[in-house]
Amino acid sequence: MSRIQARLESLQQQGRKALIPFITAGDPQLDATVPLLHVLAEAGADIIELGIPFSDPMADGPVIQLADERALANGATTCHVLSMVQEFRHQDQQTPIVLMGYLNPIEAYGYDKFARDAAEAGVDGLILVDLPPEAAGPCLERFDAAGLDTIFLIAPTTSDKRIPRIAAAGRGYLYYVSLKGVTGAGNLDVDGVRRKLETIRKITDLPVAVGFGIKDAETARLIGEHADGVVVGSALVKLIAEFQDDRDAMLARVGEMTRSLRQGLDR
Amino acid sequence: MSQNPRDFLHTPDDLGNFGPYGGRFVSETLMAALDELETIYDQLSRDPEFQAAFDKDLAHYVGRPSPLYHAERWSQKLGGAQIFLKREDLNHTGAHKVNNTIGQALLAKYTGKQRVIAETGAGQHGVASATVAARLGLECEVFMGAEDVKRQSLNVYRMKLLGAKVTPVTSGTRTLKDAMNEALRDWVANVDETFYIIGTVAGPHPYPKLVRDFQCVIGREARQQCLDQNGRLPDALVACVGGGSNAIGLFHPFLADESVTMYGVEAGGLGLASGQHAAPLCAGRPGVLHGNRTYLMEDDSGQIIHTHSVSAGLDYPGVGPEHAWLKDCGRVNYVAVDDDEALAAFRNLTRVEGIMPALESSHALAYAAKLAPTMDRDQVIVINLSGRGDKDIHTVAEIDGITI
């Protein structure tokens, strides 16, 4: 059983929901990421999604676009991201880490080498936003062989007919995109999410995490009533940007927000 | 891969692959819209009524066929092959772009969507999109890099006059690639009521195929016109390549004609050695961007790098996947000419033939000017004069130190 599956199963047995924060690696400084990962884990994160910065983040809103720009300006590369995970693993062997990003930096790194190096660094899963299951075959084999869970997205526009194909390719959990739009958009439709999750659950037993548009304890609680986990990205990244010049304040505020999200979910 | 090795005549396959290139690499939210577009296009492209409507618009709205003009004086000066210009600059709106927007507007009309969006670099595709939107009464928003908004102010105002909203894009490098990112983001958010008119033979399947099909009218006409005027096929074809829609439109109907040599001319910017260019086929490597696998300008970590060209329409780090495949197959030769060579060709054609070409097309002219003297006087080169140069007057004046 993978670290992701184990974590989600144990939460399910306790009747709790997974809190899955997202931050961009290398933002606001290269050496800020590992301390941020520890703060997130200590404040109640069950799984952490770590963004691999990309020059052309087509599915992201302005907040994460700017985070990617800051990280790239700091010189962040896929190699750096993997060493950050490795460093995090020196102290934390429990919290699953999922790398999230776009295909091209992975393709440039080389799929075989990436699968090997990521697994060795202690990465647990991968979300590649612009890699639909139809095109994923060759990557999926390599990631499976390395013990990495490949996590796929389902969108409000995904037809019922298509869900089984995505579920069959998916490992670890499915990521339901709560809205039509980019990350950080504001039009969360809780009832729409509930209905779509009902459909998804009829088709697959994989846990479903919901992301895009969840920004505070209240929205986390509302979505947590229906999902197995909630992903919070832009709200945290915005906070990181706001306190980018004050490391202590940044870590404190990120911890605070994470604890508040945890409380919202556990309520 | 379902294709035979090196088969470039029967592309793409059902998944949109041109050999190892093309495909559909987009976020899940867009998959349904692309499936829908593929189904509609499959059906309509076989429908004689749709084809008739398209041909009618091309004839009476665009003004086709565009002439194939023998540039006798320029040919004589160059002292080699006879040069013929396929006059896409004479189309309504002044470039080849309208062939495609007419076709996609008919598709949009069929889907019943009331809003169209487009990305634009030089502004020609934006203008062509705004034009068809005005004609069909559709809402239109055009995304344009802030840098390009500055250097193509004439086209920005044209789009506004046509009723389109022009949204400057300030992220990334503020050019065409960022405009395309922003258009994709808008499409994800408004996919139910919005039709995305992609302006070139790139993007996720089925765009590279359908844009090519709409642009192939260029090559079909040129082939027949050349036979009519010269009693034979041309020896060489030359077209500029940014995304590559005018080039594929000219080349594709000739691909099976083995005697015809083809040259796709990329933007060499300040020279390939300088790194300041927009020539992914000449100096890039394969990767994935904007929904397709193709040659890209990227660094060792797979980040897309800044491109440079004097011509906004060629200032793009990728290229249509069919060009990537034609390069690997060796069917088309891809070359680059730099800013200065293109500017010289711009001036030459204007002075010698009284035709002011777009700076994009000037890249094709500049290469042909080098090629012609190496060929015999009874040989024929067809150049795609993809657009007219009025929009570039400010750029050229600025280089001359003149404020208009």
XYZ file of C-alpha atoms in Angstrom:
671
model
C 0.000 0.000 0.000
C 1.345 3.436 -0.897
C 1.887 6.127 1.712
C -1.016 8.076 0.138
C -3.428 5.140 0.295
C -2.401 4.340 3.873
C -2.975 7.905 4.969
C -6.369 8.186 3.285
C -7.528 4.821 4.625
C -6.563 5.664 8.158
C -8.440 8.984 7.922
C -11.477 7.206 6.536
C -11.458 4.800 9.478
C -11.392 7.758 11.870
C -14.215 9.445 9.925
C -11.954 12.406 9.143
C -11.266 14.323 5.948
C -7.864 14.893 4.394
C -6.456 18.398 4.405
C -4.277 18.842 1.329
C -2.475 22.192 1.119
C -0.648 23.262 -2.039
C 2.415 25.489 -2.257
C 4.784 26.257 -5.121
C 8.318 24.941 -4.681
C 10.949 27.675 -4.579
C 8.457 30.410 -3.686
C 9.181 32.934 -2.252
C 12.791 31.709 -1.820
C 14.409 28.373 -2.589
C 15.237 27.770 1.076
C 11.716 28.653 2.262
C 10.101 25.512 0.890
C 11.358 22.895 3.361
C 10.436 24.991 6.439
C 7.018 25.622 4.860
C 6.493 21.896 4.296
C 7.260 21.197 7.974
C 4.916 23.944 9.153
C 2.120 22.574 6.951
C 2.634 19.032 8.280
C 2.794 20.169 11.927
C -0.334 22.301 11.519
C -2.429 19.384 10.312
C -1.791 18.709 6.635
C -2.459 15.080 5.729
C -0.954 15.206 2.246
C 1.007 18.092 0.690
C 0.873 19.055 -2.970
C 4.089 20.747 -4.038
C 4.003 22.709 -7.288
C 6.813 22.333 -9.824
C 7.102 25.840 -11.271
C 6.489 26.268 -15.003
C 6.892 29.250 -17.306
C 3.439 28.752 -18.847
C 0.975 27.603 -16.176
C -2.122 27.527 -18.391
C -4.522 26.148 -15.789
C -3.532 28.542 -13.030
C -4.947 31.877 -11.961
C -2.877 34.991 -11.250
C -1.848 34.012 -7.681
C -0.099 30.792 -8.691
C 1.180 32.303 -11.956
C 3.050 34.880 -9.869
C 4.327 32.198 -7.484
C 5.740 30.303 -10.473
C 7.357 33.490 -11.769
C 8.967 34.146 -8.366
C 10.210 30.562 -8.098
C 11.677 30.608 -11.602
C 13.309 33.967 -10.930
C 14.945 32.249 -7.937
C 16.298 29.672 -10.354
C 14.074 26.791 -9.221
C 14.403 23.651 -11.345
C 12.929 20.164 -11.116
C 16.234 19.065 -9.556
C 15.779 21.617 -6.777
C 12.230 20.440 -6.164
C 13.387 16.855 -5.729
C 16.146 17.860 -3.310
C 13.617 19.837 -1.266
C 11.520 16.700 -0.866
C 14.600 14.708 0.021
C 15.543 17.229 2.700
C 11.976 17.240 4.070
C 12.137 13.444 4.336
C 15.105 13.618 6.733
C 12.657 14.655 9.429
C 9.268 13.593 8.114
C 8.715 10.104 6.737
C 4.960 10.123 7.269
C 3.418 12.967 5.291
C 2.809 12.034 1.651
C 4.128 14.515 -0.917
C 2.461 14.892 -4.307
C 4.256 16.914 -6.978
C 1.920 18.948 -9.155
C 2.780 20.676 -12.388
C 2.868 20.566 -16.149
C 4.277 17.933 -18.438
C 7.116 19.770 -20.161
C 9.579 20.099 -17.260
C 9.134 16.359 -16.570
C 9.579 15.512 -20.248
C 12.729 17.635 -20.327
C 14.036 15.838 -17.213
C 13.353 12.474 -18.852
C 10.538 10.169 -17.704
C 12.705 7.241 -16.597
C 15.166 9.387 -14.711
C 12.367 11.436 -13.163
C 10.454 8.367 -11.951
C 13.609 6.958 -10.373
C 14.834 10.211 -8.824
C 11.394 11.243 -7.534
C 10.802 7.892 -5.854
C 14.288 8.012 -4.356
C 13.722 11.529 -3.022
C 10.590 10.364 -1.231
C 7.891 11.680 -3.564
C 4.626 9.737 -3.337
C 2.491 10.950 -6.209
C 2.168 13.171 -9.232
C -0.468 15.407 -10.760
C 0.279 16.560 -14.296
C -2.356 19.083 -15.215
C -1.960 18.864 -18.993
C -1.664 15.078 -19.173
C -5.070 13.455 -19.723
C -5.268 9.658 -19.261
C -5.470 9.147 -23.052
C -1.911 10.401 -23.416
C -0.581 9.108 -20.098
C 0.177 5.475 -21.003
C 3.979 5.602 -21.253
C 4.344 7.850 -18.168
C 1.898 5.822 -16.135
C 3.850 2.606 -16.642
C 7.069 4.212 -15.493
C 5.482 5.949 -12.511
C 3.680 2.753 -11.472
C 6.910 0.810 -11.673
C 8.615 3.369 -9.438
C 5.777 3.214 -6.906
C 4.526 6.742 -7.648
C 0.756 7.337 -7.624
C -0.429 9.215 -10.719
C -3.418 11.331 -9.739
C -5.856 12.483 -12.417
C -8.320 15.335 -12.520
C -12.060 15.179 -13.083
C -13.813 18.423 -14.062
C -17.420 19.611 -13.980
C -17.398 19.184 -17.766
C -16.209 15.548 -17.594
C -18.956 13.336 -18.996
C -20.227 10.373 -16.968
C -19.005 8.183 -19.812
C -15.440 9.421 -19.355
C -15.187 9.022 -15.576
C -14.526 5.229 -15.627
C -11.547 5.733 -17.933
C -10.066 8.367 -15.617
C -10.791 6.274 -12.535
C -9.104 3.263 -14.124
C -5.929 5.268 -14.797
C -6.004 7.037 -11.413
C -3.962 5.977 -8.402
C -4.093 7.217 -4.802
C -7.022 9.587 -5.147
C -8.989 11.481 -7.769
C -8.820 15.254 -7.832
C -12.173 16.834 -8.579
C -11.863 20.364 -9.938
C -14.765 22.111 -8.230
C -15.355 24.766 -10.852
C -14.925 25.698 -14.479
C -11.995 28.027 -14.265
C -8.417 28.423 -13.188
C -6.969 27.945 -9.702
C -8.042 30.579 -7.219
C -11.322 31.469 -8.946
C -14.164 32.421 -6.653
C -17.324 30.768 -7.926
C -17.571 27.673 -5.746
C -20.834 25.747 -6.230
C -21.168 23.391 -3.260
C -24.347 21.772 -4.474
C -22.863 21.145 -7.916
C -19.845 19.521 -6.236
C -22.112 17.294 -4.133
C -24.029 16.060 -7.183
C -20.910 15.354 -9.224
C -19.292 13.488 -6.306
C -22.363 11.265 -6.047
C -21.899 10.329 -9.696
C -18.173 9.711 -9.254
C -18.712 7.484 -6.208
C -21.114 5.268 -8.136
C -18.269 4.570 -10.552
C -15.184 4.241 -8.374
C -14.026 3.487 -4.825
C -10.997 5.781 -5.131
C -11.087 8.596 -2.568
C -11.977 11.974 -4.085
C -10.298 15.230 -3.084
C -11.817 18.520 -4.184
C -9.837 21.603 -5.096
C -10.063 25.039 -6.805
C -11.988 27.772 -4.997
C -11.610 26.530 -1.379
C -10.142 29.422 0.549
C -11.042 29.237 4.253
C -12.285 27.064 7.105
C -15.917 27.548 6.129
C -15.571 26.535 2.461
C -13.322 23.658 3.585
C -16.034 22.491 5.986
C -18.789 22.736 3.346
C -16.815 20.743 0.795
C -15.490 18.342 3.455
C -19.064 17.228 4.106
C -19.029 15.567 0.682
C -15.393 14.973 -0.292
C -12.691 12.718 1.185
C -10.275 15.608 1.148
C -9.975 19.285 0.286
C -7.130 21.006 -1.526
C -6.267 24.591 -0.624
C -3.724 26.337 -2.833
C -4.185 29.942 -3.890
C -5.260 31.146 -0.418
C -1.995 29.849 1.092
C 0.164 31.008 -1.799
C -1.340 34.473 -1.507
C -0.394 34.575 2.150
C 3.132 33.429 1.308
C 3.415 36.266 -1.236
C 2.162 38.787 1.275
C 4.813 37.854 3.839
C 7.599 36.956 1.418
C 10.088 39.315 3.042
C 9.470 38.169 6.619
C 10.222 34.453 6.975
C 9.060 34.097 10.600
C 5.779 35.906 10.014
C 5.198 33.910 6.831
C 5.691 30.564 8.585
C 3.509 31.678 11.495
C 0.666 32.851 9.252
C 0.777 29.764 7.061
C 0.635 27.594 10.188
C -2.275 29.622 11.492
C -4.277 29.306 8.286
C -3.574 25.576 8.083
C -4.747 25.028 11.667
C -7.880 27.004 10.945
C -8.579 24.876 7.855
C -7.973 21.762 9.973
C -10.504 22.949 12.528
C -13.021 23.710 9.783
C -12.660 20.176 8.456
C -12.775 18.509 11.872
C -15.812 20.469 13.058
C 1.721 5.087 -33.122
C -0.717 3.913 -35.768
C 1.151 5.628 -38.585
C 3.746 4.137 -40.898
C 7.181 5.553 -40.383
C 7.639 8.776 -42.340
C 4.051 8.871 -43.568
C 3.285 12.559 -43.854
C 0.437 12.313 -46.353
C -2.192 10.766 -44.087
C -1.999 12.834 -40.956
C -3.077 13.253 -38.282
C -4.268 9.898 -36.892
C -7.486 9.630 -34.868
C -5.786 10.977 -31.747
C -4.367 13.975 -33.560
C -0.826 12.639 -33.820
C 1.543 13.679 -36.595
C 4.140 10.983 -36.035
C 5.300 11.628 -32.458
C 3.949 15.202 -32.497
C 0.530 16.794 -31.929
C -1.953 15.096 -29.612
C -4.113 16.671 -26.948
C -2.376 17.863 -23.793
C -4.878 20.033 -21.954
C -6.516 20.223 -18.562
C -9.477 17.922 -18.053
C -11.995 20.790 -18.141
C -11.362 21.281 -21.873
C -11.508 17.630 -22.941
C -15.290 17.654 -23.435
C -15.219 20.811 -25.559
C -12.452 19.370 -27.738
C -14.341 16.091 -28.150
C -17.401 18.080 -29.171
C -15.418 20.166 -31.649
C -13.867 17.047 -33.132
C -17.260 15.400 -33.614
C -18.806 18.503 -35.164
C -15.852 19.043 -37.457
C -15.763 15.391 -38.585
C -19.382 15.647 -39.503
C -19.308 19.088 -41.150
C -16.089 18.562 -43.065
C -17.885 15.796 -44.957
C -21.047 17.834 -45.426
C -21.306 19.340 -48.932
C -23.553 22.130 -47.645
C -20.949 23.233 -45.115
C -18.238 23.158 -47.773
C -20.446 25.177 -50.116
C -21.084 27.791 -47.427
C -17.330 28.003 -46.742
C -16.471 28.330 -50.453
C -19.141 30.972 -50.916
C -17.772 33.106 -48.088
C -14.233 32.705 -49.412
C -15.346 33.869 -52.861
C -17.636 36.752 -51.989
C -16.492 37.936 -48.566
C -12.755 37.224 -48.632
C -12.352 37.827 -52.381
C -10.840 34.530 -53.420
C -9.151 33.224 -55.428
C -6.220 35.448 -54.557
C -3.940 36.141 -57.541
C -0.696 34.333 -58.263
C 1.428 37.239 -59.431
C 4.601 36.922 -61.492
C 7.031 39.387 -59.927
C 8.945 39.875 -63.180
C 10.987 42.912 -62.212
C 12.125 41.452 -58.911
C 12.907 38.092 -60.575
C 15.028 39.905 -63.149
C 16.918 41.862 -60.513
C 17.657 38.702 -58.550
C 18.843 37.071 -61.747
C 17.618 33.509 -61.341
C 14.342 31.653 -60.930
C 11.013 33.268 -61.793
C 9.250 34.384 -58.638
C 5.500 34.141 -58.237
C 3.726 35.676 -55.247
C 0.582 34.091 -53.851
C -1.235 37.289 -52.927
C -2.879 36.432 -49.585
C -2.231 40.082 -48.694
C -5.122 40.978 -50.989
C -7.657 39.026 -48.931
C -10.244 40.934 -46.951
C -8.527 42.060 -43.699
C -5.134 41.827 -45.389
C -3.760 38.389 -44.583
C -4.295 34.644 -44.928
C -5.690 34.487 -41.377
C -9.245 35.154 -42.528
C -9.460 31.837 -44.433
C -9.359 30.081 -41.088
C -11.567 32.458 -39.116
C -14.296 32.179 -41.766
C -14.184 28.397 -41.363
C -14.137 28.433 -37.566
C -16.902 31.050 -37.452
C -19.083 28.657 -39.424
C -18.279 25.969 -36.847
C -19.049 28.390 -34.006
C -22.372 29.249 -35.607
C -23.188 25.567 -35.803
C -22.446 25.038 -32.080
C -24.749 27.937 -31.201
C -22.134 29.509 -28.908
C -22.585 33.274 -28.699
C -19.059 34.269 -27.743
C -15.752 33.775 -29.516
C -12.248 34.338 -28.164
C -8.915 34.461 -29.949
C -5.235 34.996 -29.221
C -3.199 37.224 -31.457
C 0.414 38.228 -31.971
C 0.702 40.723 -34.810
C -3.018 41.354 -34.545
C -3.896 39.882 -37.953
C -5.681 36.879 -36.484
C -7.346 39.119 -33.906
C -8.624 41.391 -36.658
C -9.777 38.420 -38.735
C -11.605 37.008 -35.686
C -13.182 40.346 -34.776
C -14.288 40.685 -38.394
C -16.139 37.384 -38.588
C -17.606 37.985 -35.125
C -18.963 41.359 -36.257
C -20.475 39.760 -39.325
C -22.212 37.038 -37.298
C -23.160 39.288 -34.384
C -21.048 37.312 -31.883
C -19.380 38.722 -28.807
C -15.589 38.703 -29.311
C -12.649 39.010 -26.930
C -9.089 39.002 -28.196
C -6.103 38.286 -25.924
C -2.912 40.032 -26.928
C 0.455 40.286 -25.184
C 0.970 43.748 -23.683
C 4.215 44.034 -25.647
C 2.373 43.343 -28.906
C -0.435 45.768 -28.024
C 2.281 48.416 -27.965
C 3.939 47.515 -31.264
C 0.701 46.817 -33.183
C -1.482 49.725 -32.090
C -3.116 50.040 -35.507
C -4.515 46.514 -35.367
C -5.612 47.016 -31.759
C -7.727 49.970 -32.823
C -9.080 48.044 -35.819
C -10.278 45.275 -33.496
C -11.941 47.798 -31.228
C -13.696 49.452 -34.172
C -14.982 46.022 -35.129
C -16.563 45.717 -31.694
C -14.091 43.330 -30.080
C -12.734 43.660 -26.576
C -8.921 43.600 -26.637
C -7.402 42.309 -23.400
C -3.672 43.019 -22.928
C -1.844 40.128 -21.258
C 0.832 41.173 -18.779
C 1.989 37.766 -17.539
C 5.167 35.977 -18.616
C 6.923 37.471 -21.626
C 3.845 39.547 -22.628
C 3.775 38.174 -26.185
C 1.856 35.633 -28.265
C 2.540 32.597 -26.061
C 1.192 34.400 -23.014
C -1.844 35.547 -25.006
C -2.492 31.904 -25.813
C -2.160 30.913 -22.129
C -4.688 33.569 -21.212
C -7.100 32.545 -23.979
C -6.903 28.942 -22.717
C -7.629 30.154 -19.163
C -10.621 32.132 -20.362
C -11.850 29.157 -22.349
C -11.633 26.884 -19.277
C -13.747 29.362 -17.305
C -16.345 30.004 -20.021
C -16.258 26.806 -22.015
C -20.024 26.291 -22.207
C -20.787 29.489 -24.087
C -17.446 30.215 -25.750
C -15.860 29.049 -29.010
C -12.069 29.407 -29.113
C -10.839 30.430 -32.579
C -7.179 29.342 -32.574
C -5.236 31.261 -35.191
C -2.591 28.786 -36.201
C -1.963 25.100 -36.867
C -0.991 24.484 -33.233
C -2.918 23.734 -30.051
C -4.737 20.570 -29.021
C -6.307 18.179 -31.547
C -8.391 18.852 -33.657
C -7.137 22.446 -34.138
C -3.938 21.692 -36.107
C -5.993 19.601 -38.525
C -8.964 21.890 -38.971
C -6.905 25.078 -39.301
C -4.776 23.305 -41.916
C -7.860 22.171 -43.811
C -9.226 25.718 -43.906
C -5.871 27.150 -45.032
C -5.279 24.543 -47.747
C -7.276 26.704 -50.136
C -4.008 28.662 -50.559
C -2.065 25.697 -51.901
C -4.911 24.271 -53.973
C -5.341 27.585 -55.772
C -1.607 28.172 -56.162
C -1.103 24.703 -57.627
C -3.804 25.206 -60.256
C -2.730 28.792 -60.993
C 0.861 27.713 -61.489
C -0.215 24.949 -63.878
C -2.409 27.429 -65.777
C 0.269 30.112 -66.059
C 3.386 27.990 -66.531
C 2.078 24.647 -67.703
C 3.987 23.005 -64.862
C 4.343 22.757 -61.130
C 6.675 25.116 -59.273
C 10.189 23.931 -58.402
C 10.137 25.479 -54.962
C 7.694 26.830 -52.405
C 8.699 29.349 -49.743
C 6.617 30.478 -46.759
C 7.329 31.980 -43.366
C 6.707 29.861 -40.272
C 5.642 31.183 -36.884
C 2.902 28.816 -35.794
C 2.922 27.864 -39.448
C -0.628 28.186 -40.775
C 0.166 30.061 -43.998
C 3.019 27.652 -44.712
C 0.992 24.499 -44.139
C -1.806 26.011 -46.261
C 0.583 26.434 -49.179
C 2.630 23.246 -48.673
C 0.017 20.648 -47.898
C -1.612 20.337 -51.345
C 1.885 19.862 -52.837
C 3.206 17.253 -50.370
C 2.722 14.362 -52.799
C 4.441 16.272 -55.629
C 7.961 14.970 -55.185
C 9.505 17.443 -57.634
C 8.462 20.386 -55.490
C 11.048 21.455 -52.893
C 9.701 23.332 -49.887
C 11.247 25.882 -47.546
C 9.712 27.000 -44.268
C 11.391 30.180 -43.071
C 11.606 30.843 -39.349
C 12.405 34.114 -37.612
C 16.154 34.257 -37.020
C 15.812 37.456 -34.963
C 19.293 38.743 -34.126
C 20.812 35.539 -35.544
C 20.532 31.901 -34.404
C 23.899 32.135 -32.657
C 22.652 35.033 -30.505
C 19.879 32.941 -28.941
C 17.601 35.930 -29.626
C 15.278 34.399 -32.216
C 12.034 32.494 -32.706
C 13.215 29.458 -34.636
C 12.230 26.282 -32.724
C 12.541 24.026 -35.787
C 16.055 25.263 -36.573
C 17.338 25.556 -33.024
C 14.831 24.056 -30.546
C 13.872 20.589 -29.374
C 10.644 18.614 -28.899
C 8.449 19.256 -25.865
C 4.846 19.894 -24.855
C 3.185 23.322 -24.831
C -0.294 24.679 -25.538
C -1.901 21.309 -25.964
C 0.496 19.678 -28.398
C 3.913 18.052 -28.617
C 6.174 19.887 -31.034
C 9.530 21.638 -31.362
C 9.911 24.350 -28.732
C 12.297 27.028 -27.591
C 13.053 25.846 -24.067
C 15.894 25.731 -21.572
C 17.455 22.585 -20.087
C 14.772 22.442 -17.377
C 11.903 22.510 -19.848
C 10.964 26.137 -19.196
C 9.837 28.034 -22.282
C 12.301 30.801 -23.076
C 11.898 34.307 -24.360
C 11.799 34.635 -28.133
C 12.679 37.584 -30.302
C 11.617 38.654 -33.758
C 11.090 42.024 -35.382
C 7.803 40.535 -36.543
C 5.206 40.037 -33.805
C 3.422 37.319 -35.788
C 6.481 35.060 -35.752
C 7.428 35.765 -32.147
C 6.293 32.390 -30.779
C 8.348 29.638 -29.079
C 6.435 26.724 -30.638
C 5.308 25.637 -34.068
C 2.493 23.530 -35.483
C 3.058 19.787 -34.916
C 2.693 18.953 -38.598
C 5.745 21.108 -39.339
C 7.661 19.222 -36.646
C 6.798 15.969 -38.417
C 7.552 17.325 -41.909
C 10.941 18.398 -40.607
C 11.741 14.970 -39.151
C 10.509 13.309 -42.362
C 12.785 15.569 -44.384
C 9.938 16.621 -46.676
C 10.263 20.344 -45.892
C 13.505 22.271 -45.329
C 13.322 24.647 -42.394
C 15.660 27.609 -42.458
C 15.890 30.972 -40.697
C 16.524 34.535 -41.809
C 17.292 37.314 -39.370
C 15.574 40.641 -38.687
C 17.861 42.675 -40.944
C 17.423 40.353 -43.917
C 13.647 40.468 -43.501
C 13.667 44.266 -43.283
C 15.785 44.485 -46.440
C 13.299 42.253 -48.266
C 10.442 44.412 -46.993
C 12.084 47.466 -48.565
C 13.072 45.683 -51.769
C 9.677 44.328 -52.652
C 8.052 47.662 -51.841
C 10.426 49.560 -54.130
C 10.718 47.039 -56.933
C 7.179 45.726 -57.236
C 5.075 48.348 -55.436
C 3.869 45.709 -52.977
C 4.381 46.315 -49.267
C 4.628 42.928 -47.517
C 4.026 42.121 -43.861
C 7.248 41.675 -41.868
C 6.242 38.024 -41.352
C 6.017 37.422 -45.114
C 9.238 39.402 -45.579
C 11.090 36.471 -43.988
C 9.902 34.226 -46.843
C 10.855 36.904 -49.387
C 14.323 37.269 -47.869
C 15.005 33.557 -48.141
C 13.660 33.415 -51.707
C 15.985 36.294 -52.599
C 18.904 34.078 -51.591
C 17.484 30.980 -53.267
C 16.474 32.464 -56.642
C 19.992 33.337 -57.891
C 21.067 29.704 -57.309
C 18.357 28.478 -59.698
C 17.860 28.650 -63.489
C 15.798 31.336 -65.196
C 13.194 28.844 -66.345
C 12.591 27.543 -62.829
C 9.690 28.713 -60.691
C 9.489 29.705 -57.024
C 6.090 30.334 -55.418
C 6.252 32.498 -52.276
C 3.311 32.857 -49.963
C 2.853 36.594 -49.505
C 0.802 35.902 -46.407
C -0.069 39.469 -45.410
C 0.254 43.121 -46.245
C 2.648 45.467 -44.494
C 0.526 48.454 -43.492
C 0.379 47.212 -39.907
C 4.201 47.246 -39.728
C 4.746 50.814 -40.869
C 5.231 52.020 -37.292
C 7.841 49.339 -36.604
C 9.772 50.159 -39.756
C 9.506 53.916 -39.188
C 10.831 53.485 -35.667
C 13.842 51.560 -37.003
C 14.368 54.451 -39.440
C 14.195 56.869 -36.508
C 10.980 58.462 -37.757
C 7.954 59.190 -35.566
C 4.656 59.083 -37.412
